[in-house]
PDB file of C-alpha atoms in Angstrom:
ATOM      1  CA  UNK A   1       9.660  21.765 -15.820  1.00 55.00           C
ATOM      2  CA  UNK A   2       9.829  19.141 -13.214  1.00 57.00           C
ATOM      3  CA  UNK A   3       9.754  16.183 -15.030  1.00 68.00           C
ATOM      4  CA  UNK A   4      13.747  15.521 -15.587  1.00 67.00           C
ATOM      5  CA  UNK A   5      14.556  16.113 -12.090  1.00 75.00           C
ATOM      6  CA  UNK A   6      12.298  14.278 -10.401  1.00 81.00           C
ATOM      7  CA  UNK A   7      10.262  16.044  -8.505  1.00 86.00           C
ATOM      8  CA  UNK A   8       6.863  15.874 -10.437  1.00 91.00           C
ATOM      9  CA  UNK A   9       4.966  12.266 -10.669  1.00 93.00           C
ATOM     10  CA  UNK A  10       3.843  10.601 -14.061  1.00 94.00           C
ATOM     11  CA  UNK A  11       2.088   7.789 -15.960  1.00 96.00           C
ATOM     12  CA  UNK A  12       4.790   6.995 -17.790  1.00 95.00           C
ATOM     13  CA  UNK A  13       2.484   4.938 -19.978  1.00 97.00           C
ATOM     14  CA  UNK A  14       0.836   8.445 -21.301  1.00 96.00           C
ATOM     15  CA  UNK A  15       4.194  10.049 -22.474  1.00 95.00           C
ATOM     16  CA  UNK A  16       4.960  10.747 -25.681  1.00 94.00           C
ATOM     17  CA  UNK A  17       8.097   8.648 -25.058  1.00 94.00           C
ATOM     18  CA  UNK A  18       6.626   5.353 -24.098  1.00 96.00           C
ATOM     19  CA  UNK A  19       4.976   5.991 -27.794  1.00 97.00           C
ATOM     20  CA  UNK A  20       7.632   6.463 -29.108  1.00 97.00           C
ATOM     21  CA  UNK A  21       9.192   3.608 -28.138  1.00 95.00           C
ATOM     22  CA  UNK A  22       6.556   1.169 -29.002  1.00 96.00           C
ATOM     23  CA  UNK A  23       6.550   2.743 -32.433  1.00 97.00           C
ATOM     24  CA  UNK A  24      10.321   2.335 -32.409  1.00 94.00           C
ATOM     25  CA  UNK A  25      10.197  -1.502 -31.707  1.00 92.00           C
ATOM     26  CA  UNK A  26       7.089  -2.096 -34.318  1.00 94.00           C
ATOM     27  CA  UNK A  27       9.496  -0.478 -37.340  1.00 94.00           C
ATOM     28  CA  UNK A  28      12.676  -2.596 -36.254  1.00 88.00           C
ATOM     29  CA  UNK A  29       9.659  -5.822 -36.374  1.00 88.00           C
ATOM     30  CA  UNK A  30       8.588  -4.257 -39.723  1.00 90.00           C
ATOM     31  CA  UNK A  31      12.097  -4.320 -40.789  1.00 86.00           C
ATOM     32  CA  UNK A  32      12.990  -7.448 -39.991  1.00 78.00           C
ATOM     33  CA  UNK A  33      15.324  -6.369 -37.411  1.00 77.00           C
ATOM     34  CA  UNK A  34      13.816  -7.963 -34.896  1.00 78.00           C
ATOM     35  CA  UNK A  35      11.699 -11.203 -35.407  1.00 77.00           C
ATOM     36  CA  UNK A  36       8.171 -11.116 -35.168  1.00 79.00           C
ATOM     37  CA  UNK A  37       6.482 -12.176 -31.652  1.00 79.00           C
ATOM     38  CA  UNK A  38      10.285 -11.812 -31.082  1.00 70.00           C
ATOM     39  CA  UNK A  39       9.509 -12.349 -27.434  1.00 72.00           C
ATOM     40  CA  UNK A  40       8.058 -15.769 -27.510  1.00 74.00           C
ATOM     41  CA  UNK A  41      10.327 -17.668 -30.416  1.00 72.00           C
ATOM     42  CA  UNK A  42      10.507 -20.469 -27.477  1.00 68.00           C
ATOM     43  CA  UNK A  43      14.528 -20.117 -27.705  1.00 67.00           C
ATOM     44  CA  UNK A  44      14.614 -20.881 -24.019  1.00 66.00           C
ATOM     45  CA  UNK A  45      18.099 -22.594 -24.418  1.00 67.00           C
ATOM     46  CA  UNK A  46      19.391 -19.480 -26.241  1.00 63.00           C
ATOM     47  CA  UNK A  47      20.213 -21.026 -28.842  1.00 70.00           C
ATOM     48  CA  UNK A  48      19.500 -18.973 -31.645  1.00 67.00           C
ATOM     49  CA  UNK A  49      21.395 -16.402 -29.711  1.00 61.00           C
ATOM     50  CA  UNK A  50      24.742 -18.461 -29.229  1.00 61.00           C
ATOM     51  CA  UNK A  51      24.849 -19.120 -32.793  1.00 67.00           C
ATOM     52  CA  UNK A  52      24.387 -15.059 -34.345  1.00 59.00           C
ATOM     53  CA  UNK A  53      20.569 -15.681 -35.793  1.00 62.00           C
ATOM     54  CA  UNK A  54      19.620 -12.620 -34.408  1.00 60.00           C
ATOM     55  CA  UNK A  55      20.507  -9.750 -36.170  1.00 58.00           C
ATOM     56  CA  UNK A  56      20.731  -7.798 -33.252  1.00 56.00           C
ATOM     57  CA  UNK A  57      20.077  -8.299 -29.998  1.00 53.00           C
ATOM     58  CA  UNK A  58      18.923  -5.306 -27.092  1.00 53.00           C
ATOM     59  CA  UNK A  59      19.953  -5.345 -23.866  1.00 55.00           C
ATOM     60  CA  UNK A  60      21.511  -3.453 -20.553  1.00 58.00           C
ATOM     61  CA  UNK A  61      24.079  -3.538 -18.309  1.00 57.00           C
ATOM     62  CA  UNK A  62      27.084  -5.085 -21.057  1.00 63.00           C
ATOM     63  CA  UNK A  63      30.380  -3.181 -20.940  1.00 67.00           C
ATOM     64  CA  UNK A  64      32.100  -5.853 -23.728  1.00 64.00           C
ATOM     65  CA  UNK A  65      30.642  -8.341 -25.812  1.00 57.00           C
ATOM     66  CA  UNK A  66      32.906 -11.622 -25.891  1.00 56.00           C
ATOM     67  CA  UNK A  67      33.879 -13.633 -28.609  1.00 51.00           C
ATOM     68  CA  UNK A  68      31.955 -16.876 -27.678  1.00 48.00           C
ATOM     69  CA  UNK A  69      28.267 -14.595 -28.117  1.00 50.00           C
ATOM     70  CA  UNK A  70      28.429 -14.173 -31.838  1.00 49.00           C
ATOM     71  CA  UNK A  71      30.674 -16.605 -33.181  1.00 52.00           C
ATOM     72  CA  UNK A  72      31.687 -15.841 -36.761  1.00 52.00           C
ATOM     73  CA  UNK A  73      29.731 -12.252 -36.699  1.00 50.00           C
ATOM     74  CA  UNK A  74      30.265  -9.029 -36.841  1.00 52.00           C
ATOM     75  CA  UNK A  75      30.383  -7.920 -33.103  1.00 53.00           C
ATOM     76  CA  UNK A  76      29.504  -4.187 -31.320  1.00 58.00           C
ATOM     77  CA  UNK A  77      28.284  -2.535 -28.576  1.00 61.00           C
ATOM     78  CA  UNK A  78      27.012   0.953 -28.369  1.00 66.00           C
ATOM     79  CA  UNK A  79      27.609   2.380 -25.103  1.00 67.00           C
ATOM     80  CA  UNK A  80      24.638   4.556 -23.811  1.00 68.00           C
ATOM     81  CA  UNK A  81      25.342   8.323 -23.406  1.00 72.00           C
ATOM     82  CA  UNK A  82      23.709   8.839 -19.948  1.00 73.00           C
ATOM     83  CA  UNK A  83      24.023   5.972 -17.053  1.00 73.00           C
ATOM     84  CA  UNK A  84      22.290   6.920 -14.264  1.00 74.00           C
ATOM     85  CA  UNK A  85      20.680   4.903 -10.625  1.00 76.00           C
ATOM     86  CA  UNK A  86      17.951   5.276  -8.242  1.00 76.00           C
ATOM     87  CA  UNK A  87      16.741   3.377  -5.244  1.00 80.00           C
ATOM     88  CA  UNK A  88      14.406   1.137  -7.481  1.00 76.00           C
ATOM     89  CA  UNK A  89      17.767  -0.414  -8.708  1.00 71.00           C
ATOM     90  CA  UNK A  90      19.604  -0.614  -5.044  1.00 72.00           C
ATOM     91  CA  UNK A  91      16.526  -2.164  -3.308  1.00 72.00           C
ATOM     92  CA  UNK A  92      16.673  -4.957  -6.405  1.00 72.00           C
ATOM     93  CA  UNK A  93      19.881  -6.606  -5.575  1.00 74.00           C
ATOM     94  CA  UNK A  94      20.625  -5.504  -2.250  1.00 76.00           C
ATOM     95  CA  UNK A  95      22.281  -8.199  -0.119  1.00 81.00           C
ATOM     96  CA  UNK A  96      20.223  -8.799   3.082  1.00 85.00           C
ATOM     97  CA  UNK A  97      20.449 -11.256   6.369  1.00 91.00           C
ATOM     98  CA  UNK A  98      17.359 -12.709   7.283  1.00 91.00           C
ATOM     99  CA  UNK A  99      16.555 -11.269  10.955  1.00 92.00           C
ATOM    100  CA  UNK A 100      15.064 -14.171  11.813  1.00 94.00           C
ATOM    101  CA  UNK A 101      18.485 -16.425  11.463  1.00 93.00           C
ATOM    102  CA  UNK A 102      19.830 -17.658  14.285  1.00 94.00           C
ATOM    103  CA  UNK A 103      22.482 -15.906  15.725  1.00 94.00           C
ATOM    104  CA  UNK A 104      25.585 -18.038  14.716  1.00 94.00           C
ATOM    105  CA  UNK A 105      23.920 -17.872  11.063  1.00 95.00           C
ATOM    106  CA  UNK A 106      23.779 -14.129  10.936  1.00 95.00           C
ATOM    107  CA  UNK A 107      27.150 -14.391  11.721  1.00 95.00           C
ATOM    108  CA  UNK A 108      28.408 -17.085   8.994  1.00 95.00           C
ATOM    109  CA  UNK A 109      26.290 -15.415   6.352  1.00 93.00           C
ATOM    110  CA  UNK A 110      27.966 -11.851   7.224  1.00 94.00           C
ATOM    111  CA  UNK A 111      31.423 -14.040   7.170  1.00 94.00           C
ATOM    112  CA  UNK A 112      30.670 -14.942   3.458  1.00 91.00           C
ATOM    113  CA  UNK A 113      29.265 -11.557   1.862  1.00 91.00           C
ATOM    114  CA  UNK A 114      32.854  -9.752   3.551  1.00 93.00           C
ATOM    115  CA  UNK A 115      34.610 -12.511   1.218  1.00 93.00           C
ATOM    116  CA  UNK A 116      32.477 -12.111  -1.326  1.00 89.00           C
ATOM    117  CA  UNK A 117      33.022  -8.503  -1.960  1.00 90.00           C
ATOM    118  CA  UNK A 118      36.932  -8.608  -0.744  1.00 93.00           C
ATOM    119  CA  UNK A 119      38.115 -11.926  -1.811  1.00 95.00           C
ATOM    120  CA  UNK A 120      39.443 -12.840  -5.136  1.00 96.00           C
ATOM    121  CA  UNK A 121      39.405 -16.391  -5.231  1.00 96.00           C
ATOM    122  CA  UNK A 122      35.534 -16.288  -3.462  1.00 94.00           C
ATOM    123  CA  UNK A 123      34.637 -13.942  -6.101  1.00 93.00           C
ATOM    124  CA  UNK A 124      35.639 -15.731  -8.621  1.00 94.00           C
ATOM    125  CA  UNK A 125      33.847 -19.236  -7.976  1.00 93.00           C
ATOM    126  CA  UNK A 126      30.987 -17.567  -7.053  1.00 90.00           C
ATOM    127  CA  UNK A 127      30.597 -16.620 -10.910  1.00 90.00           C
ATOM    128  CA  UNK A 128      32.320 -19.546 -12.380  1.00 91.00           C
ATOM    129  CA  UNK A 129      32.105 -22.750 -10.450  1.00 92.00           C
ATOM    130  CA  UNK A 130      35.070 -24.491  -8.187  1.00 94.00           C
ATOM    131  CA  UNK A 131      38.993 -23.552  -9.684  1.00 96.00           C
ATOM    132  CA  UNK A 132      40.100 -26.241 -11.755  1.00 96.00           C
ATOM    133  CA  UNK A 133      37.124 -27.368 -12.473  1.00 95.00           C
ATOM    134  CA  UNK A 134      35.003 -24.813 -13.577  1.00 94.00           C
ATOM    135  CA  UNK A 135      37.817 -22.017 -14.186  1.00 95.00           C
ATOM    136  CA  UNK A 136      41.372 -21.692 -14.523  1.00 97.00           C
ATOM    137  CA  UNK A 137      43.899 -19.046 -14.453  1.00 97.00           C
ATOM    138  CA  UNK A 138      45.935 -17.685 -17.677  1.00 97.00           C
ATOM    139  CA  UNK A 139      47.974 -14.564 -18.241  1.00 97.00           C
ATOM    140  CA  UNK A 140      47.717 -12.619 -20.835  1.00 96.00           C
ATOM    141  CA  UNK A 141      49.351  -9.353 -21.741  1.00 94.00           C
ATOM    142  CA  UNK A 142      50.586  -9.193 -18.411  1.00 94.00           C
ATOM    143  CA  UNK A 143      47.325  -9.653 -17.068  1.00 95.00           C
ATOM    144  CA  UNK A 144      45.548 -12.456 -15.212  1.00 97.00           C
ATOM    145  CA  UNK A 145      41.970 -13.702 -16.028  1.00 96.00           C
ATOM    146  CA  UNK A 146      40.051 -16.764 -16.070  1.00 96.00           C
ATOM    147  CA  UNK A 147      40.001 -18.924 -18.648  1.00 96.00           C
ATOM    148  CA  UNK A 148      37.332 -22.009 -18.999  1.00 94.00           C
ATOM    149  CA  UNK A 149      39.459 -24.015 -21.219  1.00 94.00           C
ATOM    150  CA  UNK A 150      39.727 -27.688 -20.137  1.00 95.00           C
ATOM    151  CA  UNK A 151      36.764 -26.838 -17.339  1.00 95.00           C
ATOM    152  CA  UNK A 152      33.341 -27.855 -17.536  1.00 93.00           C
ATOM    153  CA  UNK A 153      32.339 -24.218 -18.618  1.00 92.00           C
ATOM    154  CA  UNK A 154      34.087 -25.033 -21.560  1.00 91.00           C
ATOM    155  CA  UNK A 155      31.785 -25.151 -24.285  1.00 88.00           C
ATOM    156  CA  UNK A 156      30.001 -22.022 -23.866  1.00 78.00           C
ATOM    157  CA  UNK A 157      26.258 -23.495 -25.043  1.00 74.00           C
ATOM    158  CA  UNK A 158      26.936 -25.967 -22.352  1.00 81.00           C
ATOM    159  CA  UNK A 159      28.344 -24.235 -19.457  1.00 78.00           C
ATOM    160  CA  UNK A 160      27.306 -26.195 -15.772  1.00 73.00           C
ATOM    161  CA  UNK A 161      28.634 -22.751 -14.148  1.00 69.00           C
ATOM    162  CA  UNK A 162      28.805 -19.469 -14.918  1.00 70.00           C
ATOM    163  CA  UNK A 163      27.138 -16.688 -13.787  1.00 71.00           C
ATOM    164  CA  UNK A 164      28.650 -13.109 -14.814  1.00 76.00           C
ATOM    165  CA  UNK A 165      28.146  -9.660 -14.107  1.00 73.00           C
ATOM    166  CA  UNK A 166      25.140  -9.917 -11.649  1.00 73.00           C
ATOM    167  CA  UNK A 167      24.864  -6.905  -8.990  1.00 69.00           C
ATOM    168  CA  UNK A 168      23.616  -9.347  -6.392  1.00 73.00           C
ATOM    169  CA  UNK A 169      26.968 -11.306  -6.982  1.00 78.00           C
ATOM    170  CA  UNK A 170      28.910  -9.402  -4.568  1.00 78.00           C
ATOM    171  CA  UNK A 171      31.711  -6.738  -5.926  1.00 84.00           C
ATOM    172  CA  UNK A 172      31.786  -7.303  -9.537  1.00 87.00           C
ATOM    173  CA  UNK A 173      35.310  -5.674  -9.421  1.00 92.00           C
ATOM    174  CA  UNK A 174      37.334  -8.609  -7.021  1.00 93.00           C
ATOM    175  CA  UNK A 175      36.535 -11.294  -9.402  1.00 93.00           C
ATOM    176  CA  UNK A 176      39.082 -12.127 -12.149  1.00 95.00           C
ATOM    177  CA  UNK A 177      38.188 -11.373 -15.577  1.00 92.00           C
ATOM    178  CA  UNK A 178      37.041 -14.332 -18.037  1.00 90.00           C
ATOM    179  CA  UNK A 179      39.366 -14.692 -21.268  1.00 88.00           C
ATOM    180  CA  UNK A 180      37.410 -12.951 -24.285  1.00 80.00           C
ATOM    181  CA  UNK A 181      36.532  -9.435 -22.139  1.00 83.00           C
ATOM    182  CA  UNK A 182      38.156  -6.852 -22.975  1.00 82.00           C
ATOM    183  CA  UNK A 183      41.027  -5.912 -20.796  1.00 89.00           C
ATOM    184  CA  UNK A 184      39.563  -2.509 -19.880  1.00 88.00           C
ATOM    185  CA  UNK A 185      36.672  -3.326 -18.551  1.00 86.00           C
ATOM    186  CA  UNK A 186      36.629  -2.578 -15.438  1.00 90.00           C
ATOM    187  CA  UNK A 187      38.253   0.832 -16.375  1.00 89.00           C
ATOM    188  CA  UNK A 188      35.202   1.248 -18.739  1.00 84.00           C
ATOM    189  CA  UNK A 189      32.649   0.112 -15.459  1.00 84.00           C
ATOM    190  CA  UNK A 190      34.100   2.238 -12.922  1.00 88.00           C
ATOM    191  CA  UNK A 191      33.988   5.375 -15.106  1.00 86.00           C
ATOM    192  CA  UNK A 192      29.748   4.965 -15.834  1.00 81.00           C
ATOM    193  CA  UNK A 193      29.557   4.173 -11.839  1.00 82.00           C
ATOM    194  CA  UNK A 194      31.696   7.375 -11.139  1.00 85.00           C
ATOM    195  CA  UNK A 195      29.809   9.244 -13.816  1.00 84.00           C
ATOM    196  CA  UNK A 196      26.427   8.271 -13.216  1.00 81.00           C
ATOM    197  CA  UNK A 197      23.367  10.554 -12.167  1.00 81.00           C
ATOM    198  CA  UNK A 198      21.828   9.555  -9.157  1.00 80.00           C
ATOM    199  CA  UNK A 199      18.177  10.378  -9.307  1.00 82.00           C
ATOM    200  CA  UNK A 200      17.158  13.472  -7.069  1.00 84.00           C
ATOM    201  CA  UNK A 201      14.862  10.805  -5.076  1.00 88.00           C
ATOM    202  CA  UNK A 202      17.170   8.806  -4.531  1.00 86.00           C
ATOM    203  CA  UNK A 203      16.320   6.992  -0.576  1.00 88.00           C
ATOM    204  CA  UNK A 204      12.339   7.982  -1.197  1.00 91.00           C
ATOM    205  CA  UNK A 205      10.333   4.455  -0.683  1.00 89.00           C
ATOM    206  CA  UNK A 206       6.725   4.962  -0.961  1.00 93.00           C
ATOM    207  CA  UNK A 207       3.884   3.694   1.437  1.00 95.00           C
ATOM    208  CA  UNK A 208       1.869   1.582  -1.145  1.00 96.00           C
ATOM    209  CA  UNK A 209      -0.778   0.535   1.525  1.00 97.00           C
ATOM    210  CA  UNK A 210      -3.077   3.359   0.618  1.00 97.00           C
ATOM    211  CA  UNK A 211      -3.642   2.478  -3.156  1.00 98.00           C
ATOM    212  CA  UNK A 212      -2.901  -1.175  -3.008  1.00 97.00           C
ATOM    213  CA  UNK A 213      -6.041  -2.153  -4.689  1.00 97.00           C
ATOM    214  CA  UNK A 214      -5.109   0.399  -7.472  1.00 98.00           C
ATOM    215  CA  UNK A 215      -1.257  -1.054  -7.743  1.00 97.00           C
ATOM    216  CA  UNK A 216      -2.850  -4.408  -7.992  1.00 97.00           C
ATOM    217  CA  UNK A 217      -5.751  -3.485 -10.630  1.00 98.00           C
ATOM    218  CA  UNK A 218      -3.289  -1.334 -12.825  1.00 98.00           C
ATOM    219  CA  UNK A 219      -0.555  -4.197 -12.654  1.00 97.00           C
ATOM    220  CA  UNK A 220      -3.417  -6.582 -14.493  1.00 98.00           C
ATOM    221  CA  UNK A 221      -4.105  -3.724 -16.964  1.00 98.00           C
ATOM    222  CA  UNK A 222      -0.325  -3.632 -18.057  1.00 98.00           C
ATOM    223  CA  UNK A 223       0.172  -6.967 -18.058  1.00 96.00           C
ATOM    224  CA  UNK A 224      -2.725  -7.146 -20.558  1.00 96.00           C
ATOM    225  CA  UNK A 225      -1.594  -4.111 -22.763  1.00 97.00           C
ATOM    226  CA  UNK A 226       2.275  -3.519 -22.477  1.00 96.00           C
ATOM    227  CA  UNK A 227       4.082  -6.186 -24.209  1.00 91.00           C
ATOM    228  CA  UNK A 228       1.339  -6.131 -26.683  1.00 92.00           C
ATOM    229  CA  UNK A 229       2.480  -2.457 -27.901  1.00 95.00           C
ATOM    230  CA  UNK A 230       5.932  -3.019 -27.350  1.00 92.00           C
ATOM    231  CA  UNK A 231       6.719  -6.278 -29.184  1.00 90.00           C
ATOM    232  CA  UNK A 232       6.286  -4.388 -32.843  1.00 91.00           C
ATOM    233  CA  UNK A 233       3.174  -6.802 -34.153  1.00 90.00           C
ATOM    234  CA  UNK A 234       0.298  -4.425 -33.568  1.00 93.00           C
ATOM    235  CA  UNK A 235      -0.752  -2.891 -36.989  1.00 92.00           C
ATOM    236  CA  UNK A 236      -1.694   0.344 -35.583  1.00 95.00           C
ATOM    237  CA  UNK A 237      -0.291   1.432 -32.217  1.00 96.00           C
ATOM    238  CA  UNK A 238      -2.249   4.713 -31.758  1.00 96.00           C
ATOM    239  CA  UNK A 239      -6.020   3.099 -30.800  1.00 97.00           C
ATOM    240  CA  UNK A 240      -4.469   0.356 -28.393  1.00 97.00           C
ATOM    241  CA  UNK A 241      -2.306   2.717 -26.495  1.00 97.00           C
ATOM    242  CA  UNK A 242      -5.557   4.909 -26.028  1.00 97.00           C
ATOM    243  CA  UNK A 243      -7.208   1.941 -24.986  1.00 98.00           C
ATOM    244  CA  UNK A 244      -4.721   1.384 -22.610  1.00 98.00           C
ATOM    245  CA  UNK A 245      -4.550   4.397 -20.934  1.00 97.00           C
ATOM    246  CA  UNK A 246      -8.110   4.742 -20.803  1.00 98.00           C
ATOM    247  CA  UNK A 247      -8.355   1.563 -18.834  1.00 98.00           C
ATOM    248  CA  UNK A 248      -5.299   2.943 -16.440  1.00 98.00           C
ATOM    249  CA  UNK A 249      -7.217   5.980 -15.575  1.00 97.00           C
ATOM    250  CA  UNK A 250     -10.585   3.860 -14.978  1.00 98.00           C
ATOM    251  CA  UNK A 251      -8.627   1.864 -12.691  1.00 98.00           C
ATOM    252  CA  UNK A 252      -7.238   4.196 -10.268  1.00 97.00           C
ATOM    253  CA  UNK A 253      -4.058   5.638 -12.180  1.00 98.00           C
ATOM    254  CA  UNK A 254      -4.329   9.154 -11.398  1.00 97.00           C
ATOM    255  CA  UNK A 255      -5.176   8.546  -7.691  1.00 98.00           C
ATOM    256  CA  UNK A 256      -1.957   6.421  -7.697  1.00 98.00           C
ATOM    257  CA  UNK A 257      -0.026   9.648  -9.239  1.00 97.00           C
ATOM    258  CA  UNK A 258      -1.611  12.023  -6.403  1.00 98.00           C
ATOM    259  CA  UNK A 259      -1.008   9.577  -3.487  1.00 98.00           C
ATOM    260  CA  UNK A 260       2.989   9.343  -4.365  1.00 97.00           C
ATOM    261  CA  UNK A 261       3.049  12.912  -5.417  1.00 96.00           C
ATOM    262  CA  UNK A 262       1.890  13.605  -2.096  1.00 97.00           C
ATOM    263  CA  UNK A 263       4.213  11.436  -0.263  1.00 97.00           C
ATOM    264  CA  UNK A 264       7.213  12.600  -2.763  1.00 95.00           C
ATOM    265  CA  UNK A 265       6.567  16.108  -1.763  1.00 95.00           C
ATOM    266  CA  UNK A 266       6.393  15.241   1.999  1.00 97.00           C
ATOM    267  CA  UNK A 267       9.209  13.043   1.686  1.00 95.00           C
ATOM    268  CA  UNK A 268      11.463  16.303  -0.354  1.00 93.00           C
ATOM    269  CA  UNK A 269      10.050  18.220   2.551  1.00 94.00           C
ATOM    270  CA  UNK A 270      11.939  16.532   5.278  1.00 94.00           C
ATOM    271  CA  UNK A 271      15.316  15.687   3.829  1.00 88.00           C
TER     272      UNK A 271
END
């Protein structure tokens, strides 16, 4: 029909699935699955979160949950049935060099992103701190990772350094893995990127200029009304998300949808 391979436009915000979901999240706060105004406990030092309050906890991008997460609980992960990418995700941690740099700068800064994605030892203290200090190495199994014993990463509710499977960290796949992952995870990684669908638009970036008073009215409109209907405490979902979408169209949603529909189709046109 269109819809699944890209090449019709929607308000995603009027689909029965964006419904669904906010019904989905409201039953799991109903529940008691997830805590109520879940969103704003004020656990900004994760706390909670190190020690297993949560019952569960919803995320993206984990291949393994270590040890150190859920200490003394029950750990899982169910792995999603369909990974996929699109140039919304590229564009968001692509690696860039200022054009403005000076020359010599441009150069340095090219220098460090070739031994950031080829270098082990870069890699590696660019998501764990300075060897020795913040990361050491151990073998186990035959196998080599990095282990924070003895470092100042130690104590993993206290760790100075450590910053883990990030895109815009350079070639996930050169750094050692920490102690705790499981050993096939970068077997498990590389078979979702090999295996992912790349969306049919993939390379299409929009001209926004001609509805960029829309883009900016309709952001305020979802940042009134989306977390609202997707944090589970509304008693009744149906008359706010009609609300909601009823304020999207007044404020230029549907000219939004024809301008990038038009541009899509241009765009399809000319590859």
């Amino acid at each position: 029909d269109g819809y699944d391979n890209g090449e019709i436009v929607f308000n995603k915000y009027a689909t029965k699935e964006y419904e669904k979901k906010a019904l989905y999240i409201k039953q799991l706060v109903d529940d008691s699955i997830l805590a109520y105004d879940w969103k704003n406990l004020g656990d900004t030092a994760k706390t909670w979160w190190q020690d297993g309050v949560y019952v569960t906890s919803l995320g993206w991008g984990d291949v393994s949950v270590e040890a150190d997460k859920y200490e003394g609980y029950t750990m899982a992960i169910k792995m999603p049935k369909l990974s996929f990418t699109g140039t919304a995700y590229i564009r968001a941690v692509m690696q860039a060099i200022n054009n403005a740099s000076a020359d010599e700068n441009k150069v340095a800064s090219m220098k460090l992103l070739n031994l950031l994605y080829s270098d082990q030892l870069v890699s590696t203290s660019y998501h764990f701190g300075a060897p020795e200090l913040g990361w050491k190495t151990t073998e186990i199994d035959g196998m080599t990772y990095a282990t924070f014993e003895g470092t100042y990463n130690e104590d993993p509710k206290d760790r100075g350094y450590y910053y883990w499977y990030h895109a815009e960290a350079g070639n996930l796949f050169t750094s050692l893995l920490a102690v705790g992952m499981t050993p096939d995870f970068f077997t498990v990684l590389d078979s979702m990127n090999t295996n992912s669908q790349t969306s049919a638009n993939m390379g299409f970036s929009p001209d926004t200029q001609p509805i960029e008073n829309e883009i900016a009215a309709l952001a305020a409109v979802i940042a009134e009304y989306d977390d609202t209907l997707t944090t589970g405490m509304l008693p009744d979902i149906a008359p706010v998300l009609q609300q909601f979408n009823e304020k999207l169209n007044a404020n230029g949603a549907e000219k939004v949808v024809t301008e990038m529909q038009t541009q899509l189709d241009a765009w399809k046109a000319a590859q």
